[in-house]
Amino acid sequence: EYETTPNLQLYFLSDTSDIYINWININEVTQVTLTNIIGQEVKKWNNLVPVSGSEIRIPVEEEIAVGTYIIKVQTEDGRSFNKQVVIN
């Protein structure tokens, strides 16, 4: 099940090629998955360490092709959030 919430900001920052996640009043982020538009998992990150108390920046490697992807964020309480992004 996916949720949307104003308490979670989820973006791909094209100027730094980072996935940016910022949250308020949400349990810790435990996993981030990058999936291509046809549903194939491209990359998964676990054991993420926030830059600050509620912010994560994940560098996206150059071998990730330009295209449309889904970023899925899972929290320690089992909730999932996703957003479609364009990596260019």
PDB file of N, CA and C in Angstrom:
ATOM      1  N   GLU A   1       0.843  -1.178   0.000  1.00  0.00           N
ATOM      2  CA  GLU A   1       0.000   0.000   0.000  1.00  0.00           C
ATOM      3  C   GLU A   1       0.888   1.241   0.000  1.00  0.00           C
ATOM      4  N   TYR A   2       0.557   2.187  -0.842  1.00  0.00           N
ATOM      5  CA  TYR A   2       1.310   3.435  -0.933  1.00  0.00           C
ATOM      6  C   TYR A   2       0.489   4.569  -0.362  1.00  0.00           C
ATOM      7  N   GLU A   3       1.186   5.495   0.243  1.00  0.00           N
ATOM      8  CA  GLU A   3       0.518   6.648   0.826  1.00  0.00           C
ATOM      9  C   GLU A   3       1.137   7.923   0.267  1.00  0.00           C
ATOM     10  N   THR A   4       0.377   8.986   0.302  1.00  0.00           N
ATOM     11  CA  THR A   4       0.929  10.306   0.036  1.00  0.00           C
ATOM     12  C   THR A   4       0.728  11.119   1.297  1.00  0.00           C
ATOM     13  N   THR A   5       1.651  12.003   1.554  1.00  0.00           N
ATOM     14  CA  THR A   5       1.565  12.791   2.770  1.00  0.00           C
ATOM     15  C   THR A   5       2.286  14.115   2.582  1.00  0.00           C
ATOM     16  N   PRO A   6       1.755  15.177   3.162  1.00  0.00           N
ATOM     17  CA  PRO A   6       2.475  16.449   3.114  1.00  0.00           C
ATOM     18  C   PRO A   6       3.699  16.437   4.032  1.00  0.00           C
ATOM     19  N   ASN A   7       3.841  15.397   4.861  1.00  0.00           N
ATOM     20  CA  ASN A   7       4.955  15.304   5.792  1.00  0.00           C
ATOM     21  C   ASN A   7       6.204  14.694   5.173  1.00  0.00           C
ATOM     22  N   LEU A   8       6.147  14.326   3.889  1.00  0.00           N
ATOM     23  CA  LEU A   8       7.286  13.706   3.222  1.00  0.00           C
ATOM     24  C   LEU A   8       7.559  14.436   1.911  1.00  0.00           C
ATOM     25  N   GLN A   9       8.785  14.891   1.745  1.00  0.00           N
ATOM     26  CA  GLN A   9       9.217  15.484   0.488  1.00  0.00           C
ATOM     27  C   GLN A   9      10.151  14.489  -0.179  1.00  0.00           C
ATOM     28  N   LEU A  10       9.916  14.204  -1.443  1.00  0.00           N
ATOM     29  CA  LEU A  10      10.683  13.196  -2.166  1.00  0.00           C
ATOM     30  C   LEU A  10      10.936  13.727  -3.575  1.00  0.00           C
ATOM     31  N   TYR A  11      12.208  13.955  -3.904  1.00  0.00           N
ATOM     32  CA  TYR A  11      12.568  14.559  -5.182  1.00  0.00           C
ATOM     33  C   TYR A  11      13.821  13.911  -5.753  1.00  0.00           C
ATOM     34  N   PHE A  12      14.003  14.030  -7.076  1.00  0.00           N
ATOM     35  CA  PHE A  12      15.288  13.779  -7.700  1.00  0.00           C
ATOM     36  C   PHE A  12      15.874  15.141  -8.030  1.00  0.00           C
ATOM     37  N   LEU A  13      17.058  15.412  -7.485  1.00  0.00           N
ATOM     38  CA  LEU A  13      17.723  16.696  -7.712  1.00  0.00           C
ATOM     39  C   LEU A  13      18.658  16.549  -8.904  1.00  0.00           C
ATOM     40  N   SER A  14      18.248  17.070 -10.051  1.00  0.00           N
ATOM     41  CA  SER A  14      19.029  16.866 -11.273  1.00  0.00           C
ATOM     42  C   SER A  14      20.370  17.596 -11.240  1.00  0.00           C
ATOM     43  N   ASP A  15      20.468  18.697 -10.488  1.00  0.00           N
ATOM     44  CA  ASP A  15      21.740  19.429 -10.440  1.00  0.00           C
ATOM     45  C   ASP A  15      22.838  18.672  -9.705  1.00  0.00           C
ATOM     46  N   THR A  16      22.471  17.815  -8.733  1.00  0.00           N
ATOM     47  CA  THR A  16      23.467  17.026  -7.991  1.00  0.00           C
ATOM     48  C   THR A  16      23.319  15.529  -8.218  1.00  0.00           C
ATOM     49  N   SER A  17      22.315  15.105  -8.976  1.00  0.00           N
ATOM     50  CA  SER A  17      22.008  13.682  -9.224  1.00  0.00           C
ATOM     51  C   SER A  17      21.777  12.920  -7.916  1.00  0.00           C
ATOM     52  N   ASP A  18      21.052  13.542  -7.004  1.00  0.00           N
ATOM     53  CA  ASP A  18      20.720  12.924  -5.716  1.00  0.00           C
ATOM     54  C   ASP A  18      19.225  12.685  -5.607  1.00  0.00           C
ATOM     55  N   ILE A  19      18.870  11.593  -4.931  1.00  0.00           N
ATOM     56  CA  ILE A  19      17.497  11.426  -4.451  1.00  0.00           C
ATOM     57  C   ILE A  19      17.451  12.146  -3.106  1.00  0.00           C
ATOM     58  N   TYR A  20      16.502  13.045  -2.956  1.00  0.00           N
ATOM     59  CA  TYR A  20      16.375  13.850  -1.744  1.00  0.00           C
ATOM     60  C   TYR A  20      15.091  13.465  -1.025  1.00  0.00           C
ATOM     61  N   ILE A  21      15.216  13.121   0.254  1.00  0.00           N
ATOM     62  CA  ILE A  21      14.056  12.755   1.078  1.00  0.00           C
ATOM     63  C   ILE A  21      14.113  13.580   2.359  1.00  0.00           C
ATOM     64  N   ASN A  22      12.997  14.215   2.680  1.00  0.00           N
ATOM     65  CA  ASN A  22      12.890  14.985   3.911  1.00  0.00           C
ATOM     66  C   ASN A  22      11.534  14.669   4.518  1.00  0.00           C
ATOM     67  N   TRP A  23      11.493  14.436   5.825  1.00  0.00           N
ATOM     68  CA  TRP A  23      10.227  14.055   6.451  1.00  0.00           C
ATOM     69  C   TRP A  23      10.037  14.740   7.790  1.00  0.00           C
ATOM     70  N   ILE A  24       8.763  14.872   8.155  1.00  0.00           N
ATOM     71  CA  ILE A  24       8.356  15.440   9.436  1.00  0.00           C
ATOM     72  C   ILE A  24       7.319  14.493  10.030  1.00  0.00           C
ATOM     73  N   ASN A  25       7.481  14.134  11.277  1.00  0.00           N
ATOM     74  CA  ASN A  25       6.515  13.291  11.995  1.00  0.00           C
ATOM     75  C   ASN A  25       6.265  11.952  11.310  1.00  0.00           C
ATOM     76  N   ILE A  26       7.300  11.395  10.712  1.00  0.00           N
ATOM     77  CA  ILE A  26       7.223  10.058  10.114  1.00  0.00           C
ATOM     78  C   ILE A  26       8.370   9.261  10.710  1.00  0.00           C
ATOM     79  N   ASN A  27       8.124   7.976  10.977  1.00  0.00           N
ATOM     80  CA  ASN A  27       9.203   7.137  11.505  1.00  0.00           C
ATOM     81  C   ASN A  27      10.373   7.102  10.545  1.00  0.00           C
ATOM     82  N   GLU A  28      11.507   6.638  11.038  1.00  0.00           N
ATOM     83  CA  GLU A  28      12.736   6.603  10.245  1.00  0.00           C
ATOM     84  C   GLU A  28      12.559   5.867   8.925  1.00  0.00           C
ATOM     85  N   VAL A  29      13.225   6.374   7.898  1.00  0.00           N
ATOM     86  CA  VAL A  29      13.259   5.711   6.598  1.00  0.00           C
ATOM     87  C   VAL A  29      14.224   4.543   6.691  1.00  0.00           C
ATOM     88  N   THR A  30      13.756   3.355   6.309  1.00  0.00           N
ATOM     89  CA  THR A  30      14.601   2.165   6.400  1.00  0.00           C
ATOM     90  C   THR A  30      15.081   1.662   5.053  1.00  0.00           C
ATOM     91  N   GLN A  31      14.358   1.990   3.994  1.00  0.00           N
ATOM     92  CA  GLN A  31      14.738   1.483   2.681  1.00  0.00           C
ATOM     93  C   GLN A  31      14.202   2.406   1.595  1.00  0.00           C
ATOM     94  N   VAL A  32      15.016   2.570   0.541  1.00  0.00           N
ATOM     95  CA  VAL A  32      14.606   3.324  -0.635  1.00  0.00           C
ATOM     96  C   VAL A  32      14.877   2.444  -1.842  1.00  0.00           C
ATOM     97  N   THR A  33      13.885   2.333  -2.733  1.00  0.00           N
ATOM     98  CA  THR A  33      14.014   1.509  -3.930  1.00  0.00           C
ATOM     99  C   THR A  33      13.748   2.361  -5.152  1.00  0.00           C
ATOM    100  N   LEU A  34      14.589   2.187  -6.174  1.00  0.00           N
ATOM    101  CA  LEU A  34      14.409   2.855  -7.461  1.00  0.00           C
ATOM    102  C   LEU A  34      13.965   1.796  -8.458  1.00  0.00           C
ATOM    103  N   THR A  35      12.786   2.001  -9.042  1.00  0.00           N
ATOM    104  CA  THR A  35      12.188   1.034  -9.975  1.00  0.00           C
ATOM    105  C   THR A  35      11.927   1.739 -11.298  1.00  0.00           C
ATOM    106  N   ASN A  36      12.222   1.049 -12.407  1.00  0.00           N
ATOM    107  CA  ASN A  36      11.931   1.678 -13.697  1.00  0.00           C
ATOM    108  C   ASN A  36      10.431   1.615 -13.976  1.00  0.00           C
ATOM    109  N   ILE A  37      10.013   2.267 -15.016  1.00  0.00           N
ATOM    110  CA  ILE A  37       8.581   2.453 -15.281  1.00  0.00           C
ATOM    111  C   ILE A  37       7.878   1.136 -15.621  1.00  0.00           C
ATOM    112  N   ILE A  38       8.644   0.096 -16.011  1.00  0.00           N
ATOM    113  CA  ILE A  38       8.008  -1.200 -16.309  1.00  0.00           C
ATOM    114  C   ILE A  38       8.075  -2.157 -15.122  1.00  0.00           C
ATOM    115  N   GLY A  39       8.488  -1.630 -13.958  1.00  0.00           N
ATOM    116  CA  GLY A  39       8.425  -2.407 -12.734  1.00  0.00           C
ATOM    117  C   GLY A  39       9.676  -3.166 -12.336  1.00  0.00           C
ATOM    118  N   GLN A  40      10.772  -2.980 -13.052  1.00  0.00           N
ATOM    119  CA  GLN A  40      12.023  -3.663 -12.703  1.00  0.00           C
ATOM    120  C   GLN A  40      12.784  -2.855 -11.656  1.00  0.00           C
ATOM    121  N   GLU A  41      13.202  -3.535 -10.581  1.00  0.00           N
ATOM    122  CA  GLU A  41      13.989  -2.864  -9.557  1.00  0.00           C
ATOM    123  C   GLU A  41      15.381  -2.570 -10.109  1.00  0.00           C
ATOM    124  N   VAL A  42      15.767  -1.309 -10.040  1.00  0.00           N
ATOM    125  CA  VAL A  42      17.051  -0.879 -10.576  1.00  0.00           C
ATOM    126  C   VAL A  42      18.096  -0.792  -9.472  1.00  0.00           C
ATOM    127  N   LYS A  43      17.702  -0.283  -8.312  1.00  0.00           N
ATOM    128  CA  LYS A  43      18.632  -0.092  -7.204  1.00  0.00           C
ATOM    129  C   LYS A  43      17.851  -0.067  -5.900  1.00  0.00           C
ATOM    130  N   LYS A  44      18.491  -0.576  -4.833  1.00  0.00           N
ATOM    131  CA  LYS A  44      17.868  -0.551  -3.508  1.00  0.00           C
ATOM    132  C   LYS A  44      18.916  -0.103  -2.496  1.00  0.00           C
ATOM    133  N   TRP A  45      18.505   0.777  -1.598  1.00  0.00           N
ATOM    134  CA  TRP A  45      19.394   1.265  -0.549  1.00  0.00           C
ATOM    135  C   TRP A  45      18.797   0.916   0.807  1.00  0.00           C
ATOM    136  N   ASN A  46      19.613   0.339   1.685  1.00  0.00           N
ATOM    137  CA  ASN A  46      19.214  -0.006   3.052  1.00  0.00           C
ATOM    138  C   ASN A  46      20.164   0.688   4.030  1.00  0.00           C
ATOM    139  N   ASN A  47      19.825   0.644   5.302  1.00  0.00           N
ATOM    140  CA  ASN A  47      20.687   1.195   6.356  1.00  0.00           C
ATOM    141  C   ASN A  47      21.120   2.627   6.041  1.00  0.00           C
ATOM    142  N   LEU A  48      20.150   3.447   5.727  1.00  0.00           N
ATOM    143  CA  LEU A  48      20.419   4.833   5.353  1.00  0.00           C
ATOM    144  C   LEU A  48      20.671   5.690   6.586  1.00  0.00           C
ATOM    145  N   VAL A  49      21.643   6.549   6.486  1.00  0.00           N
ATOM    146  CA  VAL A  49      21.972   7.452   7.587  1.00  0.00           C
ATOM    147  C   VAL A  49      21.568   8.866   7.186  1.00  0.00           C
ATOM    148  N   PRO A  50      20.658   9.475   7.938  1.00  0.00           N
ATOM    149  CA  PRO A  50      20.221  10.835   7.591  1.00  0.00           C
ATOM    150  C   PRO A  50      21.363  11.845   7.662  1.00  0.00           C
ATOM    151  N   VAL A  51      21.318  12.832   6.755  1.00  0.00           N
ATOM    152  CA  VAL A  51      22.272  13.936   6.774  1.00  0.00           C
ATOM    153  C   VAL A  51      22.015  14.777   8.015  1.00  0.00           C
ATOM    154  N   SER A  52      20.747  15.001   8.288  1.00  0.00           N
ATOM    155  CA  SER A  52      20.323  15.649   9.527  1.00  0.00           C
ATOM    156  C   SER A  52      19.290  14.703  10.143  1.00  0.00           C
ATOM    157  N   GLY A  53      18.578  15.124  11.138  1.00  0.00           N
ATOM    158  CA  GLY A  53      17.628  14.245  11.795  1.00  0.00           C
ATOM    159  C   GLY A  53      16.536  13.688  10.909  1.00  0.00           C
ATOM    160  N   SER A  54      16.216  14.402   9.823  1.00  0.00           N
ATOM    161  CA  SER A  54      15.093  13.969   8.994  1.00  0.00           C
ATOM    162  C   SER A  54      15.332  14.237   7.508  1.00  0.00           C
ATOM    163  N   GLU A  55      16.582  14.116   7.074  1.00  0.00           N
ATOM    164  CA  GLU A  55      16.905  14.377   5.678  1.00  0.00           C
ATOM    165  C   GLU A  55      17.917  13.353   5.178  1.00  0.00           C
ATOM    166  N   ILE A  56      17.640  12.795   4.009  1.00  0.00           N
ATOM    167  CA  ILE A  56      18.559  11.849   3.370  1.00  0.00           C
ATOM    168  C   ILE A  56      18.813  12.313   1.951  1.00  0.00           C
ATOM    169  N   ARG A  57      20.063  12.227   1.539  1.00  0.00           N
ATOM    170  CA  ARG A  57      20.455  12.465   0.139  1.00  0.00           C
ATOM    171  C   ARG A  57      21.193  11.227  -0.335  1.00  0.00           C
ATOM    172  N   ILE A  58      20.704  10.649  -1.426  1.00  0.00           N
ATOM    173  CA  ILE A  58      21.297   9.431  -1.974  1.00  0.00           C
ATOM    174  C   ILE A  58      21.845   9.750  -3.359  1.00  0.00           C
ATOM    175  N   PRO A  59      23.165   9.664  -3.546  1.00  0.00           N
ATOM    176  CA  PRO A  59      23.707   9.902  -4.886  1.00  0.00           C
ATOM    177  C   PRO A  59      23.301   8.778  -5.836  1.00  0.00           C
ATOM    178  N   VAL A  60      22.891   9.152  -7.038  1.00  0.00           N
ATOM    179  CA  VAL A  60      22.496   8.176  -8.058  1.00  0.00           C
ATOM    180  C   VAL A  60      23.664   8.027  -9.026  1.00  0.00           C
ATOM    181  N   GLU A  61      24.124   6.792  -9.202  1.00  0.00           N
ATOM    182  CA  GLU A  61      25.284   6.529 -10.034  1.00  0.00           C
ATOM    183  C   GLU A  61      25.022   6.879 -11.492  1.00  0.00           C
ATOM    184  N   GLU A  62      26.104   7.157 -12.195  1.00  0.00           N
ATOM    185  CA  GLU A  62      26.008   7.545 -13.599  1.00  0.00           C
ATOM    186  C   GLU A  62      25.460   6.438 -14.487  1.00  0.00           C
ATOM    187  N   GLU A  63      25.601   5.163 -14.074  1.00  0.00           N
ATOM    188  CA  GLU A  63      25.125   4.070 -14.932  1.00  0.00           C
ATOM    189  C   GLU A  63      23.603   3.943 -14.968  1.00  0.00           C
ATOM    190  N   ILE A  64      22.883   4.713 -14.150  1.00  0.00           N
ATOM    191  CA  ILE A  64      21.427   4.727 -14.201  1.00  0.00           C
ATOM    192  C   ILE A  64      21.016   5.517 -15.444  1.00  0.00           C
ATOM    193  N   ALA A  65      20.279   4.882 -16.336  1.00  0.00           N
ATOM    194  CA  ALA A  65      19.897   5.509 -17.603  1.00  0.00           C
ATOM    195  C   ALA A  65      18.893   6.645 -17.383  1.00  0.00           C
ATOM    196  N   VAL A  66      18.923   7.594 -18.279  1.00  0.00           N
ATOM    197  CA  VAL A  66      17.928   8.672 -18.289  1.00  0.00           C
ATOM    198  C   VAL A  66      16.559   8.044 -18.501  1.00  0.00           C
ATOM    199  N   GLY A  67      15.570   8.486 -17.746  1.00  0.00           N
ATOM    200  CA  GLY A  67      14.230   7.954 -17.925  1.00  0.00           C
ATOM    201  C   GLY A  67      13.327   8.256 -16.751  1.00  0.00           C
ATOM    202  N   THR A  68      12.153   7.651 -16.775  1.00  0.00           N
ATOM    203  CA  THR A  68      11.151   7.828 -15.730  1.00  0.00           C
ATOM    204  C   THR A  68      11.234   6.649 -14.764  1.00  0.00           C
ATOM    205  N   TYR A  69      11.228   6.946 -13.469  1.00  0.00           N
ATOM    206  CA  TYR A  69      11.379   5.941 -12.424  1.00  0.00           C
ATOM    207  C   TYR A  69      10.374   6.187 -11.311  1.00  0.00           C
ATOM    208  N   ILE A  70      10.180   5.171 -10.483  1.00  0.00           N
ATOM    209  CA  ILE A  70       9.400   5.293  -9.253  1.00  0.00           C
ATOM    210  C   ILE A  70      10.379   5.165  -8.087  1.00  0.00           C
ATOM    211  N   ILE A  71      10.342   6.129  -7.183  1.00  0.00           N
ATOM    212  CA  ILE A  71      11.120   6.037  -5.949  1.00  0.00           C
ATOM    213  C   ILE A  71      10.154   5.598  -4.856  1.00  0.00           C
ATOM    214  N   LYS A  72      10.465   4.493  -4.199  1.00  0.00           N
ATOM    215  CA  LYS A  72       9.633   3.980  -3.110  1.00  0.00           C
ATOM    216  C   LYS A  72      10.415   4.103  -1.805  1.00  0.00           C
ATOM    217  N   VAL A  73       9.790   4.717  -0.823  1.00  0.00           N
ATOM    218  CA  VAL A  73      10.389   4.912   0.493  1.00  0.00           C
ATOM    219  C   VAL A  73       9.612   4.071   1.496  1.00  0.00           C
ATOM    220  N   GLN A  74      10.321   3.259   2.280  1.00  0.00           N
ATOM    221  CA  GLN A  74       9.686   2.475   3.333  1.00  0.00           C
ATOM    222  C   GLN A  74      10.179   2.959   4.691  1.00  0.00           C
ATOM    223  N   THR A  75       9.253   3.015   5.648  1.00  0.00           N
ATOM    224  CA  THR A  75       9.596   3.462   6.989  1.00  0.00           C
ATOM    225  C   THR A  75       9.605   2.290   7.956  1.00  0.00           C
ATOM    226  N   GLU A  76      10.197   2.510   9.125  1.00  0.00           N
ATOM    227  CA  GLU A  76      10.340   1.415  10.085  1.00  0.00           C
ATOM    228  C   GLU A  76       9.004   0.910  10.628  1.00  0.00           C
ATOM    229  N   ASP A  77       7.928   1.690  10.473  1.00  0.00           N
ATOM    230  CA  ASP A  77       6.613   1.218  10.917  1.00  0.00           C
ATOM    231  C   ASP A  77       5.852   0.504   9.798  1.00  0.00           C
ATOM    232  N   GLY A  78       6.536   0.260   8.646  1.00  0.00           N
ATOM    233  CA  GLY A  78       5.938  -0.526   7.573  1.00  0.00           C
ATOM    234  C   GLY A  78       5.186   0.268   6.521  1.00  0.00           C
ATOM    235  N   ARG A  79       5.127   1.577   6.661  1.00  0.00           N
ATOM    236  CA  ARG A  79       4.430   2.378   5.655  1.00  0.00           C
ATOM    237  C   ARG A  79       5.324   2.581   4.437  1.00  0.00           C
ATOM    238  N   SER A  80       4.683   2.759   3.265  1.00  0.00           N
ATOM    239  CA  SER A  80       5.412   2.992   2.025  1.00  0.00           C
ATOM    240  C   SER A  80       4.878   4.246   1.348  1.00  0.00           C
ATOM    241  N   PHE A  81       5.787   4.987   0.760  1.00  0.00           N
ATOM    242  CA  PHE A  81       5.452   6.184   0.005  1.00  0.00           C
ATOM    243  C   PHE A  81       6.171   6.097  -1.326  1.00  0.00           C
ATOM    244  N   ASN A  82       5.559   6.555  -2.400  1.00  0.00           N
ATOM    245  CA  ASN A  82       6.253   6.524  -3.684  1.00  0.00           C
ATOM    246  C   ASN A  82       5.994   7.779  -4.486  1.00  0.00           C
ATOM    247  N   LYS A  83       6.910   8.025  -5.429  1.00  0.00           N
ATOM    248  CA  LYS A  83       6.778   9.176  -6.307  1.00  0.00           C
ATOM    249  C   LYS A  83       7.443   8.853  -7.633  1.00  0.00           C
ATOM    250  N   GLN A  84       6.791   9.265  -8.689  1.00  0.00           N
ATOM    251  CA  GLN A  84       7.377   9.117 -10.022  1.00  0.00           C
ATOM    252  C   GLN A  84       8.301  10.310 -10.280  1.00  0.00           C
ATOM    253  N   VAL A  85       9.515  10.024 -10.770  1.00  0.00           N
ATOM    254  CA  VAL A  85      10.482  11.078 -11.061  1.00  0.00           C
ATOM    255  C   VAL A  85      11.128  10.823 -12.415  1.00  0.00           C
ATOM    256  N   VAL A  86      11.678  11.874 -12.983  1.00  0.00           N
ATOM    257  CA  VAL A  86      12.447  11.763 -14.227  1.00  0.00           C
ATOM    258  C   VAL A  86      13.910  11.969 -13.881  1.00  0.00           C
ATOM    259  N   ILE A  87      14.739  11.017 -14.241  1.00  0.00           N
ATOM    260  CA  ILE A  87      16.190  11.134 -14.052  1.00  0.00           C
ATOM    261  C   ILE A  87      16.770  11.540 -15.393  1.00  0.00           C
ATOM    262  N   ASN A  88      17.482  12.663 -15.385  1.00  0.00           N
ATOM    263  CA  ASN A  88      18.050  13.146 -16.642  1.00  0.00           C
ATOM    264  C   ASN A  88      19.483  13.589 -16.480  1.00  0.00           C
TER     265      ASN A  88
END
